[in-house]
C-alpha positions as YAML, in Angstrom:
chain: A
units: angstrom
residues:
- id: 1
  name: MET
  ca: [13.90, -16.86, 18.55]
- id: 2
  name: THR
  ca: [11.99, -13.58, 18.24]
- id: 3
  name: LYS
  ca: [9.89, -13.17, 15.12]
- id: 4
  name: ARG
  ca: [10.98, -10.30, 12.86]
- id: 5
  name: PRO
  ca: [8.36, -7.53, 12.59]
- id: 6
  name: ASN
  ca: [5.89, -7.06, 9.78]
- id: 7
  name: ILE
  ca: [5.35, -3.44, 8.74]
- id: 8
  name: LEU
  ca: [2.59, -1.89, 6.65]
- id: 9
  name: LEU
  ca: [3.39, 1.37, 4.86]
- id: 10
  name: THR
  ca: [0.19, 3.08, 3.76]
- id: 11
  name: GLY
  ca: [-0.91, 6.43, 2.37]
- id: 12
  name: THR
  ca: [-2.11, 8.04, -0.81]
- id: 13
  name: PRO
  ca: [-0.11, 7.56, -4.03]
- id: 14
  name: GLY
  ca: [2.92, 9.84, -4.14]
- id: 15
  name: VAL
  ca: [3.63, 10.20, -0.40]
- id: 16
  name: GLY
  ca: [6.81, 8.09, -0.50]
- id: 17
  name: LYS
  ca: [5.72, 4.57, 0.51]
- id: 18
  name: THR
  ca: [7.87, 2.88, -2.12]
- id: 19
  name: THR
  ca: [10.93, 5.03, -1.44]
- id: 20
  name: LEU
  ca: [10.69, 4.44, 2.32]
- id: 21
  name: GLY
  ca: [9.88, 0.74, 1.94]
- id: 22
  name: LYS
  ca: [12.87, 0.02, -0.28]
- id: 23
  name: GLU
  ca: [15.19, 1.99, 2.00]
- id: 24
  name: LEU
  ca: [13.89, 0.16, 5.10]
- id: 25
  name: ALA
  ca: [14.36, -3.17, 3.36]
- id: 26
  name: THR
  ca: [17.93, -2.29, 2.39]
- id: 27
  name: ARG
  ca: [18.85, -1.17, 5.90]
- id: 28
  name: THR
  ca: [17.08, -3.97, 7.82]
- id: 29
  name: GLY
  ca: [17.15, -6.98, 5.51]
- id: 30
  name: LEU
  ca: [13.37, -7.25, 5.69]
- id: 31
  name: LEU
  ca: [11.48, -8.38, 2.58]
- id: 32
  name: TYR
  ca: [9.83, -5.51, 0.68]
- id: 33
  name: VAL
  ca: [6.52, -6.26, -1.10]
- id: 34
  name: ASN
  ca: [4.73, -3.69, -3.25]
- id: 35
  name: ILE
  ca: [1.14, -4.94, -3.60]
- id: 36
  name: GLY
  ca: [0.70, -3.39, -7.04]
- id: 37
  name: GLU
  ca: [3.80, -5.18, -8.35]
- id: 38
  name: LEU
  ca: [2.79, -8.45, -6.67]
- id: 39
  name: ALA
  ca: [-0.66, -8.29, -8.26]
- id: 40
  name: HIS
  ca: [0.81, -7.49, -11.67]
- id: 41
  name: GLU
  ca: [3.38, -10.29, -11.56]
- id: 42
  name: GLY
  ca: [0.88, -12.88, -10.28]
- id: 43
  name: HIS
  ca: [-2.10, -11.64, -12.31]
- id: 44
  name: TYR
  ca: [-4.09, -11.25, -9.08]
- id: 45
  name: TYR
  ca: [-6.98, -9.43, -10.69]
- id: 46
  name: ASP
  ca: [-10.72, -9.91, -10.57]
- id: 47
  name: GLY
  ca: [-11.93, -7.99, -13.59]
- id: 48
  name: TYR
  ca: [-11.45, -4.49, -14.94]
- id: 49
  name: ASP
  ca: [-12.94, -1.19, -13.75]
- id: 50
  name: GLU
  ca: [-14.04, 0.72, -16.84]
- id: 51
  name: GLU
  ca: [-14.68, 3.96, -14.95]
- id: 52
  name: TYR
  ca: [-11.15, 4.18, -13.52]
- id: 53
  name: GLN
  ca: [-9.59, 2.20, -16.37]
- id: 54
  name: CYS
  ca: [-7.61, -0.13, -14.15]
- id: 55
  name: PRO
  ca: [-7.68, -3.77, -13.09]
- id: 56
  name: ILE
  ca: [-9.60, -4.74, -9.95]
- id: 57
  name: LEU
  ca: [-7.39, -6.31, -7.30]
- id: 58
  name: ASP
  ca: [-8.34, -9.85, -6.27]
- id: 59
  name: GLU
  ca: [-7.84, -9.28, -2.56]
- id: 60
  name: ASP
  ca: [-8.40, -12.90, -1.55]
- id: 61
  name: ARG
  ca: [-5.64, -14.13, -3.86]
- id: 62
  name: VAL
  ca: [-3.26, -11.43, -2.61]
- id: 63
  name: VAL
  ca: [-3.90, -12.39, 1.02]
- id: 64
  name: ASP
  ca: [-3.50, -16.10, 0.20]
- id: 65
  name: GLU
  ca: [-0.20, -15.40, -1.58]
- id: 66
  name: LEU
  ca: [1.22, -13.41, 1.34]
- id: 67
  name: ASP
  ca: [-0.09, -15.40, 4.31]
- id: 68
  name: GLN
  ca: [2.86, -17.75, 4.85]
- id: 69
  name: LYS
  ca: [5.43, -14.96, 4.45]
- id: 70
  name: MET
  ca: [3.54, -12.86, 6.98]
- id: 71
  name: VAL
  ca: [3.39, -15.73, 9.47]
- id: 72
  name: GLU
  ca: [7.17, -16.12, 9.16]
- id: 73
  name: GLY
  ca: [7.67, -12.37, 9.70]
- id: 74
  name: GLY
  ca: [10.11, -9.81, 8.44]
- id: 75
  name: VAL
  ca: [7.94, -8.29, 5.69]
- id: 76
  name: ILE
  ca: [7.36, -4.67, 4.68]
- id: 77
  name: ILE
  ca: [4.09, -4.22, 2.77]
- id: 78
  name: ASP
  ca: [3.54, -1.15, 0.57]
- id: 79
  name: TYR
  ca: [-0.12, -0.45, -0.18]
- id: 80
  name: HIS
  ca: [-2.45, 2.56, -0.22]
- id: 81
  name: GLY
  ca: [-4.91, 1.08, 2.29]
- id: 82
  name: CYS
  ca: [-4.98, -1.30, 5.20]
- id: 83
  name: ASP
  ca: [-8.49, -2.71, 5.23]
- id: 84
  name: LEU
  ca: [-7.82, -5.78, 3.07]
- id: 85
  name: PHE
  ca: [-5.14, -7.25, 5.36]
- id: 86
  name: PRO
  ca: [-5.72, -9.25, 8.55]
- id: 87
  name: GLU
  ca: [-4.79, -7.09, 11.56]
- id: 88
  name: ARG
  ca: [-2.84, -10.00, 13.07]
- id: 89
  name: TRP
  ca: [-0.24, -9.66, 10.31]
- id: 90
  name: PHE
  ca: [1.30, -6.36, 11.41]
- id: 91
  name: HIS
  ca: [3.36, -5.20, 14.32]
- id: 92
  name: ILE
  ca: [3.23, -1.61, 13.12]
- id: 93
  name: VAL
  ca: [1.33, 0.44, 10.55]
- id: 94
  name: ILE
  ca: [2.97, 3.62, 9.27]
- id: 95
  name: VAL
  ca: [0.68, 6.13, 7.58]
- id: 96
  name: LEU
  ca: [2.64, 8.47, 5.33]
- id: 97
  name: ARG
  ca: [1.37, 11.93, 4.47]
- id: 98
  name: THR
  ca: [2.79, 14.96, 2.75]
- id: 99
  name: ASP
  ca: [1.81, 18.52, 1.93]
- id: 100
  name: ASN
  ca: [-0.90, 18.55, -0.75]
- id: 101
  name: THR
  ca: [1.02, 20.98, -2.96]
- id: 102
  name: GLN
  ca: [4.04, 18.68, -2.97]
- id: 103
  name: LEU
  ca: [1.83, 15.64, -3.45]
- id: 104
  name: TYR
  ca: [0.06, 17.21, -6.43]
- id: 105
  name: SER
  ca: [3.44, 17.99, -8.01]
- id: 106
  name: ARG
  ca: [4.63, 14.41, -7.49]
- id: 107
  name: LEU
  ca: [1.46, 12.97, -9.02]
- id: 108
  name: GLU
  ca: [1.68, 15.39, -11.93]
- id: 109
  name: ASP
  ca: [5.13, 13.98, -12.74]
- id: 110
  name: SER
  ca: [3.98, 10.37, -12.44]
- id: 111
  name: CYS
  ca: [1.65, 7.92, -14.10]
- id: 112
  name: TYR
  ca: [-1.34, 9.63, -12.42]
- id: 113
  name: ARG
  ca: [-1.04, 12.67, -14.72]
- id: 114
  name: GLY
  ca: [-4.32, 11.99, -16.57]
- id: 115
  name: ALA
  ca: [-6.41, 11.62, -13.42]
- id: 116
  name: LEU
  ca: [-5.11, 14.15, -10.95]
- id: 117
  name: PRO
  ca: [-7.36, 14.63, -7.95]
- id: 118
  name: THR
  ca: [-8.32, 18.04, -6.61]
- id: 119
  name: THR
  ca: [-6.60, 19.43, -3.53]
- id: 120
  name: ALA
  ca: [-9.76, 18.74, -1.53]
- id: 121
  name: ALA
  ca: [-9.76, 15.12, -2.69]
- id: 122
  name: LEU
  ca: [-6.07, 14.74, -1.77]
- id: 123
  name: SER
  ca: [-6.76, 16.08, 1.70]
- id: 124
  name: MET
  ca: [-9.71, 13.71, 2.15]
- id: 125
  name: LEU
  ca: [-7.68, 10.71, 0.94]
- id: 126
  name: SER
  ca: [-4.83, 11.53, 3.33]
- id: 127
  name: ARG
  ca: [-7.23, 11.69, 6.27]
- id: 128
  name: ARG
  ca: [-8.99, 8.49, 5.17]
- id: 129
  name: GLY
  ca: [-5.74, 6.49, 5.14]
- id: 130
  name: GLY
  ca: [-4.94, 7.60, 8.66]
- id: 131
  name: GLN
  ca: [-8.46, 6.88, 9.85]
- id: 132
  name: GLU
  ca: [-8.35, 3.33, 8.41]
- id: 133
  name: ALA
  ca: [-5.15, 2.64, 10.29]
- id: 134
  name: LEU
  ca: [-6.47, 4.10, 13.53]
- id: 135
  name: GLN
  ca: [-9.66, 2.05, 13.25]
- id: 136
  name: SER
  ca: [-7.59, -1.10, 12.78]
- id: 137
  name: GLY
  ca: [-6.02, -0.49, 16.19]
- id: 138
  name: THR
  ca: [-2.47, -1.14, 14.94]
- id: 139
  name: VAL
  ca: [-1.24, 2.47, 14.98]
...
């Protein structure tokens, strides 16, 4: 029996990872996992970052929690980066990007309202996500 693929959806906040991931899961029957939601539900945190006023993800606990599911296959992971996951987990990495003007508007309407990045920062973050994926060799 062929193992079902594991997919990583990555990109800056607001590019559509969650929308695409949920739609893919609905159409394919794959399991959708949003890392932020998983961390929140399992309390997978390792402290609090005062500067950014957000919890610090306990990456080891997240990886431990997901490992068996990833070995079994058929998982869509939604996360803004790819460097915390073992490369062996994924069959494909999809880096989502969007026009910075549209992205800024999406973030302005979301929970990021108080900490909106500049257009230059958005551009840099978009490139960085793609570069991480390319360096991983899974794109």
